[in-house]
PDB file of C-alpha atoms in Angstrom:
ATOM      1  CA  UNK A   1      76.963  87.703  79.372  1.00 60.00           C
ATOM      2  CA  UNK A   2      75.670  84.767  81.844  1.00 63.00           C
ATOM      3  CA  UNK A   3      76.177  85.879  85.620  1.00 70.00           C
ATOM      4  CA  UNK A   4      77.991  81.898  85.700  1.00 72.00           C
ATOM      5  CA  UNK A   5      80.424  83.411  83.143  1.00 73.00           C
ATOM      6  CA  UNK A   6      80.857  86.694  84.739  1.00 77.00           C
ATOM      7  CA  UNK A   7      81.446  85.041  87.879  1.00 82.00           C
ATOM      8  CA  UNK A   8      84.274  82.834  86.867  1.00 81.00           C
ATOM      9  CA  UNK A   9      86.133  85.792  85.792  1.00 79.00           C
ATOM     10  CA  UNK A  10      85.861  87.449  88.288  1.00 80.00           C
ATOM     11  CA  UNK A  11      87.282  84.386  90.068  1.00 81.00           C
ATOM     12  CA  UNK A  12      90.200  84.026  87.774  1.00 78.00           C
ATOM     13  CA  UNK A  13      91.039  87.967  88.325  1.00 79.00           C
ATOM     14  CA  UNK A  14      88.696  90.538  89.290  1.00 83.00           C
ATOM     15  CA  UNK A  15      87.542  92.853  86.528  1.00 85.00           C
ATOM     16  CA  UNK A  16      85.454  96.249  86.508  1.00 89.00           C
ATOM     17  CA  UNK A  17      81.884  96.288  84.726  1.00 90.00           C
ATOM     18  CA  UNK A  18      83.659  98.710  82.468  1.00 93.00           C
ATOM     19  CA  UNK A  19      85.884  95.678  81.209  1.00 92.00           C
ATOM     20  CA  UNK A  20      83.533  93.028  80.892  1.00 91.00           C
ATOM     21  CA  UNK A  21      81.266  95.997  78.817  1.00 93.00           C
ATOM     22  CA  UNK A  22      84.688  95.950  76.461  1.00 95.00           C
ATOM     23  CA  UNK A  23      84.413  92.153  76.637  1.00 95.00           C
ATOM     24  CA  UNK A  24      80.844  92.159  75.626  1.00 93.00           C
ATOM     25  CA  UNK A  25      81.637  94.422  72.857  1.00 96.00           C
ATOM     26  CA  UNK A  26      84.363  92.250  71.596  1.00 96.00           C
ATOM     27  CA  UNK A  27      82.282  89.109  71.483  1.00 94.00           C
ATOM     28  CA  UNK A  28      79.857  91.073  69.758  1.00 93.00           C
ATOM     29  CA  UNK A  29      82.036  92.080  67.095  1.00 95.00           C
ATOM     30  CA  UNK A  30      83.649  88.475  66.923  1.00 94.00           C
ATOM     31  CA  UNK A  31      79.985  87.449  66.226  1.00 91.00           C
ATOM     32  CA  UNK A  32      79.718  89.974  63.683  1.00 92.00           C
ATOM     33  CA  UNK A  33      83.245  89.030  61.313  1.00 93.00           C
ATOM     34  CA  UNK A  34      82.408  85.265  61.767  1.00 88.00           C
ATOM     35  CA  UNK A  35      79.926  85.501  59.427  1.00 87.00           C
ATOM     36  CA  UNK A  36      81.931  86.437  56.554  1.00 88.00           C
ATOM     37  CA  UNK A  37      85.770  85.203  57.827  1.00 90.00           C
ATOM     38  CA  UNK A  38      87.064  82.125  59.557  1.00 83.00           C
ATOM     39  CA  UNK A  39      87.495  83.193  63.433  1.00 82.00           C
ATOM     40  CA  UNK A  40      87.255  80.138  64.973  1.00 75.00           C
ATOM     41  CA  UNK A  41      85.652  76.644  64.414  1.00 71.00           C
ATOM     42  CA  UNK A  42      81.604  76.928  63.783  1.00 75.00           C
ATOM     43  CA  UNK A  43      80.913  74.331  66.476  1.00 69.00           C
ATOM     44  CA  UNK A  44      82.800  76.674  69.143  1.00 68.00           C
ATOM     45  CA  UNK A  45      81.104  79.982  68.504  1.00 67.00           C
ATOM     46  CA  UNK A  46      77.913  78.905  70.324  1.00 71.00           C
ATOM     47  CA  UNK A  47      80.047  78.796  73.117  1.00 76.00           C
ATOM     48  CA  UNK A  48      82.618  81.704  72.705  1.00 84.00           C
ATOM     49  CA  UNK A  49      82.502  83.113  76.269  1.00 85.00           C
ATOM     50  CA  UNK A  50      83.608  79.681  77.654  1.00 81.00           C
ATOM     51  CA  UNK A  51      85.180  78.391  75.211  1.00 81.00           C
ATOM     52  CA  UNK A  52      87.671  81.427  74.328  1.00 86.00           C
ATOM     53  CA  UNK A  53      86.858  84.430  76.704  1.00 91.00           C
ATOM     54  CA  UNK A  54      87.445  82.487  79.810  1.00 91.00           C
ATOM     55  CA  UNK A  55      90.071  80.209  78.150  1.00 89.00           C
ATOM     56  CA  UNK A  56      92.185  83.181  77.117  1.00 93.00           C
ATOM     57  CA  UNK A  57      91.356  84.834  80.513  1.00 93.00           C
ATOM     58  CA  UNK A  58      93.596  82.091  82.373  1.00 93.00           C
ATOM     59  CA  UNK A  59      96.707  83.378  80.391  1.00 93.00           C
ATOM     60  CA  UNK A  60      96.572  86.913  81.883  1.00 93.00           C
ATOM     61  CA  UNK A  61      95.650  85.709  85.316  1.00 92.00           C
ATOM     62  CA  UNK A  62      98.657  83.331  85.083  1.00 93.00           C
ATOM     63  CA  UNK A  63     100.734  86.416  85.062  1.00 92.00           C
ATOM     64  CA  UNK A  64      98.825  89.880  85.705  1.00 90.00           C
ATOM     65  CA  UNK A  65     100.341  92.668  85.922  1.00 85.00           C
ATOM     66  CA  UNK A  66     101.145  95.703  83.206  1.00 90.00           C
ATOM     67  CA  UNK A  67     103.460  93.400  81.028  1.00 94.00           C
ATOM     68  CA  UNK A  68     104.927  93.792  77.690  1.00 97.00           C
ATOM     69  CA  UNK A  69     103.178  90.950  75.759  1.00 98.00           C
ATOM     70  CA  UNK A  70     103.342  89.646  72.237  1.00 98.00           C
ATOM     71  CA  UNK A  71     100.431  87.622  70.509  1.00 98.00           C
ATOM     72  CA  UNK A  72     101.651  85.240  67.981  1.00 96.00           C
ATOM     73  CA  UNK A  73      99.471  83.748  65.339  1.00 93.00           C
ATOM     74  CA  UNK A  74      96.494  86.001  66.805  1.00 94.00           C
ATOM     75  CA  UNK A  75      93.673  84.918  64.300  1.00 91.00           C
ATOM     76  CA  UNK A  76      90.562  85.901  66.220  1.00 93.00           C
ATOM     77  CA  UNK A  77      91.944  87.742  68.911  1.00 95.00           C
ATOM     78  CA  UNK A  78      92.621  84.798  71.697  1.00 94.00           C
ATOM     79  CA  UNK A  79      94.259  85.424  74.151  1.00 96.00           C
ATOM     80  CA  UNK A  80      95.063  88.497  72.731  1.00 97.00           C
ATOM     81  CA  UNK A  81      92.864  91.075  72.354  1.00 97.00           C
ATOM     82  CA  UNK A  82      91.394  89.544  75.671  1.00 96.00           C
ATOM     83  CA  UNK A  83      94.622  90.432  77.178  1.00 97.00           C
ATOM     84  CA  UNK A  84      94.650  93.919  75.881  1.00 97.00           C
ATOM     85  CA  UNK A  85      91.206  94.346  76.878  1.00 96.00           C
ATOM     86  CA  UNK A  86      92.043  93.120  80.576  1.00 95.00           C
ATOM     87  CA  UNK A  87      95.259  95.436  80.718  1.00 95.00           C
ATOM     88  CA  UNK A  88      92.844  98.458  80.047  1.00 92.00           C
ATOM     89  CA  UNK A  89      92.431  97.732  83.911  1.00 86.00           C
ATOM     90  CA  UNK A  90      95.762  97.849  84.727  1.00 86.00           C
ATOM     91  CA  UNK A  91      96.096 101.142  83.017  1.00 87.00           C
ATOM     92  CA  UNK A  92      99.536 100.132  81.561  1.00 92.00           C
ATOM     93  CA  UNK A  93     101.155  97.571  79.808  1.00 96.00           C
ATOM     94  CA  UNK A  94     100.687  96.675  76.377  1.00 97.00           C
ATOM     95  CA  UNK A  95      99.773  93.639  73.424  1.00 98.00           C
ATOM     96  CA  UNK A  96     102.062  93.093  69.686  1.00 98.00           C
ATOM     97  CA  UNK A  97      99.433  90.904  68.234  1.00 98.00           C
ATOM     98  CA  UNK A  98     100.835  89.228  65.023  1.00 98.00           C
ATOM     99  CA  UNK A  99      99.233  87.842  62.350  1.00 97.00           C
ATOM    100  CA  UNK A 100      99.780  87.526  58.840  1.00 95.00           C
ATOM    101  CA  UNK A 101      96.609  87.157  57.140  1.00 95.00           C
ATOM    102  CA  UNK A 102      95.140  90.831  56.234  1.00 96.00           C
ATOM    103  CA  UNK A 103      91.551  89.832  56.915  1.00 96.00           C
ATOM    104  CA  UNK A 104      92.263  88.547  60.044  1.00 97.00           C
ATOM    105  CA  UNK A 105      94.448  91.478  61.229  1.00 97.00           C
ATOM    106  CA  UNK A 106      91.716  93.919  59.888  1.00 97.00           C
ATOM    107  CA  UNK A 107      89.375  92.444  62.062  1.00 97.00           C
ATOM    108  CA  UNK A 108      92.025  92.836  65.349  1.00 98.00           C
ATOM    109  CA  UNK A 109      92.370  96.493  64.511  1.00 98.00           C
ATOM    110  CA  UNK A 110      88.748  96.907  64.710  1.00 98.00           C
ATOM    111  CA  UNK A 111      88.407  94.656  67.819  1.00 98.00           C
ATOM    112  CA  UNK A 112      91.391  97.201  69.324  1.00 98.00           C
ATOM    113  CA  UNK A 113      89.753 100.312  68.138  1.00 98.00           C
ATOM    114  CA  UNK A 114      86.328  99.296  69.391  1.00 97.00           C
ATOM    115  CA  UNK A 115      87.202  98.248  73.165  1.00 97.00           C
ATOM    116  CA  UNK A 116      89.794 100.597  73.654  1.00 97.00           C
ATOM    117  CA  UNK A 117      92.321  97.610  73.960  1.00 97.00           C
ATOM    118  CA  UNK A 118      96.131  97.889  74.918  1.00 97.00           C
ATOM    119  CA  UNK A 119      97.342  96.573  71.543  1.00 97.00           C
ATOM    120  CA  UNK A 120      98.821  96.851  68.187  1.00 98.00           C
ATOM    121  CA  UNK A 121      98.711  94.652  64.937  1.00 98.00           C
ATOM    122  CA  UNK A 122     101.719  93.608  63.120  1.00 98.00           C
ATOM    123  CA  UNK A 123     100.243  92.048  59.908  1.00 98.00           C
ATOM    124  CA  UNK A 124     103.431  90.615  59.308  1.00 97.00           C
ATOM    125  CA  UNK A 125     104.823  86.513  59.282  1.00 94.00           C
ATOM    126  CA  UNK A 126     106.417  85.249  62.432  1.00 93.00           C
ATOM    127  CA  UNK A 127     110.119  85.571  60.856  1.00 93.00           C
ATOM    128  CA  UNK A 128     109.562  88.980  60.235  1.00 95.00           C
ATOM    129  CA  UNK A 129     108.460  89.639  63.418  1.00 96.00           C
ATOM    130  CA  UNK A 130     111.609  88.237  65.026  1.00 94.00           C
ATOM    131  CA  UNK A 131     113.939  90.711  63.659  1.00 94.00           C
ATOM    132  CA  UNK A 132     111.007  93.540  64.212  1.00 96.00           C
ATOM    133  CA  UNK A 133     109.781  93.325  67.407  1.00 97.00           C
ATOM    134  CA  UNK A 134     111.599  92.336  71.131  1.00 95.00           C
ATOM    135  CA  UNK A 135     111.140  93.921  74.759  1.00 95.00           C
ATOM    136  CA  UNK A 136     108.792  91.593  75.821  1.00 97.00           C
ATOM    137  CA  UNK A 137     108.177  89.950  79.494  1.00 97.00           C
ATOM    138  CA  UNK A 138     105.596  87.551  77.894  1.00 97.00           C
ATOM    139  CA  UNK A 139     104.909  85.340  74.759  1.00 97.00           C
ATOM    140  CA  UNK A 140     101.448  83.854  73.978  1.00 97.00           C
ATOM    141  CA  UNK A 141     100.598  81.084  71.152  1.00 94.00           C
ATOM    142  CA  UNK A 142      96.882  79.397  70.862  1.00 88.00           C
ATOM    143  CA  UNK A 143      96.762  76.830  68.203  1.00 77.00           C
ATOM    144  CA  UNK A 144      99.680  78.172  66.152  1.00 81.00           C
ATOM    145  CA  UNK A 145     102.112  74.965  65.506  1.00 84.00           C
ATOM    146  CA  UNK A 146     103.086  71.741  68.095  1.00 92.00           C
ATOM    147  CA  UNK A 147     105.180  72.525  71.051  1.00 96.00           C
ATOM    148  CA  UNK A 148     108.774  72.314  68.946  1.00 95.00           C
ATOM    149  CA  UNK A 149     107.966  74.639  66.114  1.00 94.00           C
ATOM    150  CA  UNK A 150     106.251  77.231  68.393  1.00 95.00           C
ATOM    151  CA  UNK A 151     109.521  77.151  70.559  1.00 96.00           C
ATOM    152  CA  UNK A 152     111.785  77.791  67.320  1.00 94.00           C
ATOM    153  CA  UNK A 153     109.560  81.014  66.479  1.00 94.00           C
ATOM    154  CA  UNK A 154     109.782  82.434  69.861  1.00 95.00           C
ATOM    155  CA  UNK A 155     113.022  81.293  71.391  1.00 94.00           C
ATOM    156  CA  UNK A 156     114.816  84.574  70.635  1.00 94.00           C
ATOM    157  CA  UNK A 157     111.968  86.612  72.793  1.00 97.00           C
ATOM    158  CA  UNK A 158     112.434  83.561  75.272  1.00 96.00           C
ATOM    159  CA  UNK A 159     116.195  84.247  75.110  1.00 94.00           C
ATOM    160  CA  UNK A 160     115.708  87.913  76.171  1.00 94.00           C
ATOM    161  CA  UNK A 161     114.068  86.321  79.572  1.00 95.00           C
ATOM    162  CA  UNK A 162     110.688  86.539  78.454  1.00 97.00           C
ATOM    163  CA  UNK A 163     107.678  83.500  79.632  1.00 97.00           C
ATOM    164  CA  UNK A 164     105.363  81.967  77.194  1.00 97.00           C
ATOM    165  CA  UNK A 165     102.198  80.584  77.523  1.00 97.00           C
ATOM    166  CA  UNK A 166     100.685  78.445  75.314  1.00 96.00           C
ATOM    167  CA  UNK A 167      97.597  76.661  75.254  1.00 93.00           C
ATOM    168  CA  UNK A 168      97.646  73.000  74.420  1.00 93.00           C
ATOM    169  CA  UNK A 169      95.311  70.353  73.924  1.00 89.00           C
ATOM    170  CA  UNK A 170      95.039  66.667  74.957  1.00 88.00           C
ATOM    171  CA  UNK A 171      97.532  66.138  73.051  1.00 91.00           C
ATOM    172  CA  UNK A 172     100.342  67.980  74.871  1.00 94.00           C
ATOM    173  CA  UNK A 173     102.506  65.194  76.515  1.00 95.00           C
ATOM    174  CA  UNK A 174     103.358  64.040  73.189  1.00 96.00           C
ATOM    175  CA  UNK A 175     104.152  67.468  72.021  1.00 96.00           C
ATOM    176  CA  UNK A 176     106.642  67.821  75.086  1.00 97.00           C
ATOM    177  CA  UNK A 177     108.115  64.653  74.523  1.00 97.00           C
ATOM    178  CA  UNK A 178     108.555  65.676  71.077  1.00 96.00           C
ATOM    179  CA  UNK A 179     110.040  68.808  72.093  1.00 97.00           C
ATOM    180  CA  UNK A 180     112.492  67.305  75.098  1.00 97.00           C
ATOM    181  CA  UNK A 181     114.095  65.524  71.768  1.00 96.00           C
ATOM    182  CA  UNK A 182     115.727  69.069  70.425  1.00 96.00           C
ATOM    183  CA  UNK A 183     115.266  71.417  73.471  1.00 97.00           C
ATOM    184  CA  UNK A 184     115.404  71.762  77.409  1.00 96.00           C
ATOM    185  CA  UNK A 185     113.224  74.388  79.369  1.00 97.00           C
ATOM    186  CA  UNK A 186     111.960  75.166  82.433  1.00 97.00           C
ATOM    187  CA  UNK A 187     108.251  73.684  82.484  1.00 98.00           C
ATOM    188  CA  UNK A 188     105.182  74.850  84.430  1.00 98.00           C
ATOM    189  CA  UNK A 189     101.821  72.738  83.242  1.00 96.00           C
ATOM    190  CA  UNK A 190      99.275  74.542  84.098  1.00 96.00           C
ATOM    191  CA  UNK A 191      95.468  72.477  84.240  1.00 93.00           C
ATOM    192  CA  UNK A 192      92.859  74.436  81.504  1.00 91.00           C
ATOM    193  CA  UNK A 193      89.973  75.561  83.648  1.00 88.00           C
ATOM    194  CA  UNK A 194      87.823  75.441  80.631  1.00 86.00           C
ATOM    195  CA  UNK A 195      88.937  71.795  79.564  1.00 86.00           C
ATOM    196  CA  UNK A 196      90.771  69.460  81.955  1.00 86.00           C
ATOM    197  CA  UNK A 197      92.126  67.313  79.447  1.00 87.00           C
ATOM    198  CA  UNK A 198      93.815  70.910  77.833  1.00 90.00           C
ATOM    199  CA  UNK A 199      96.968  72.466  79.627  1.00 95.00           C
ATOM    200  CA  UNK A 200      98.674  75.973  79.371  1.00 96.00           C
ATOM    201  CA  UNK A 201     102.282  75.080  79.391  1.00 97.00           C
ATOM    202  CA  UNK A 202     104.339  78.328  81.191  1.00 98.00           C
ATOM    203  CA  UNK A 203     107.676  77.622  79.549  1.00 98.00           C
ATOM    204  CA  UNK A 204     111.266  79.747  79.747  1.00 97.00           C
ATOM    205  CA  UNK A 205     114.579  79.221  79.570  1.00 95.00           C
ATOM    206  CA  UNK A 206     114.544  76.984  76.168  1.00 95.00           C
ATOM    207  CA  UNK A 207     117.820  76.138  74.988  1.00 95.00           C
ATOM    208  CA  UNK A 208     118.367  73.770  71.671  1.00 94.00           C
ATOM    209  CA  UNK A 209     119.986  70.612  72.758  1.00 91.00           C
TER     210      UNK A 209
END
């Protein structure tokens, strides 16, 4: 890991050497399954501590803290298994990750079970994991579906008085205008520190309009 990269998170939230070792171990196992799965897009993995370490990183510091959090769509593990990771410094709270393809999920087991992570894999859809799973305090998405699908999947953990947080590209006032046309919610946007065209959008209270 750079010392640049190390010191932005430790700027975002400070962090033990012991978890950025579990980081390092992470990204070297991402490294590792990209060769023979999908992970992420090619032209990001040169730039995977940036590009999805820190990026996932903002989430938890948004809201640190031993939470109950749930993972949707997890694919390669951002923001979640970098949220389980950074809860191993809390010493409490807990990750659901879900995702439905069994590759994918096979590889977030063995991310878990390799840094010691505060998580579990539900290799499940997203309507299963509705009727499955609830207790949470907060939601995460990363390039699951535009701002109105995502809120239909987790409106029911959003309901219970859980927050999401979902990362969104420069695309994202459409996809709240979009949104505003079937729901109303309580809106934080949130500026990426990775990408200042991107947002994380901290949303709660949705109600369908």
């Amino acid at each position: 890991m750079h010392k640049q990269i190390a010191d932005r998170l430790q700027s975002l939230h400070p962090v033990s050497r012991e978890t950025l070792r579990r980081l390092e171990v992470f990204v070297g196992l991402f490294e590792k399954w990209s060769r023979s799965i999908n992970l992420a897009a090619p032209s990001t993995l040169p730039h995977i501590w940036e590009r999805h370490i820190l990026d996932s990183a903002q989430i938890f510091a948004l809201n640190p803290g031993p939470k109950a959090w749930l993972d949707i769509g997890s694919g390669g593990g951002f923001p979640g298994i970098v949220t389980a990771v950074l809860l191993c410094e809390q010493g409490a709270g807990h990750v659901d990750l879900v995702e439905s393809n069994q590759k994918k999920a096979a590889f977030l087991r063995r991310a878990l079970a390799e840094t010691g992570g505060r998580g579990a894999v539900h290799a499940i859809r997203i309507e299963q994991a509705q009727k499955t799973l609830s207790g949470f305090d907060a939601v995460s998405a990363r390039a699951v579906a535009d701002l109105d699908m995502v809120l239909g999947y987790c409106s029911s953990w959003l309901e219970e008085g859980a927050t999401a947080y979902f990362h969104k590209g420069r695309d994202y006032r459409r996809e709240i205008d979009k949104a505003r046309r079937s729901w109303s919610f309580d809106l934080v946007e949130h500026t990426s520190i990775v990408d200042a065209d991107s947002v994380i959008l901290q949303i709660s209270k949705p109600v369908r309009t």
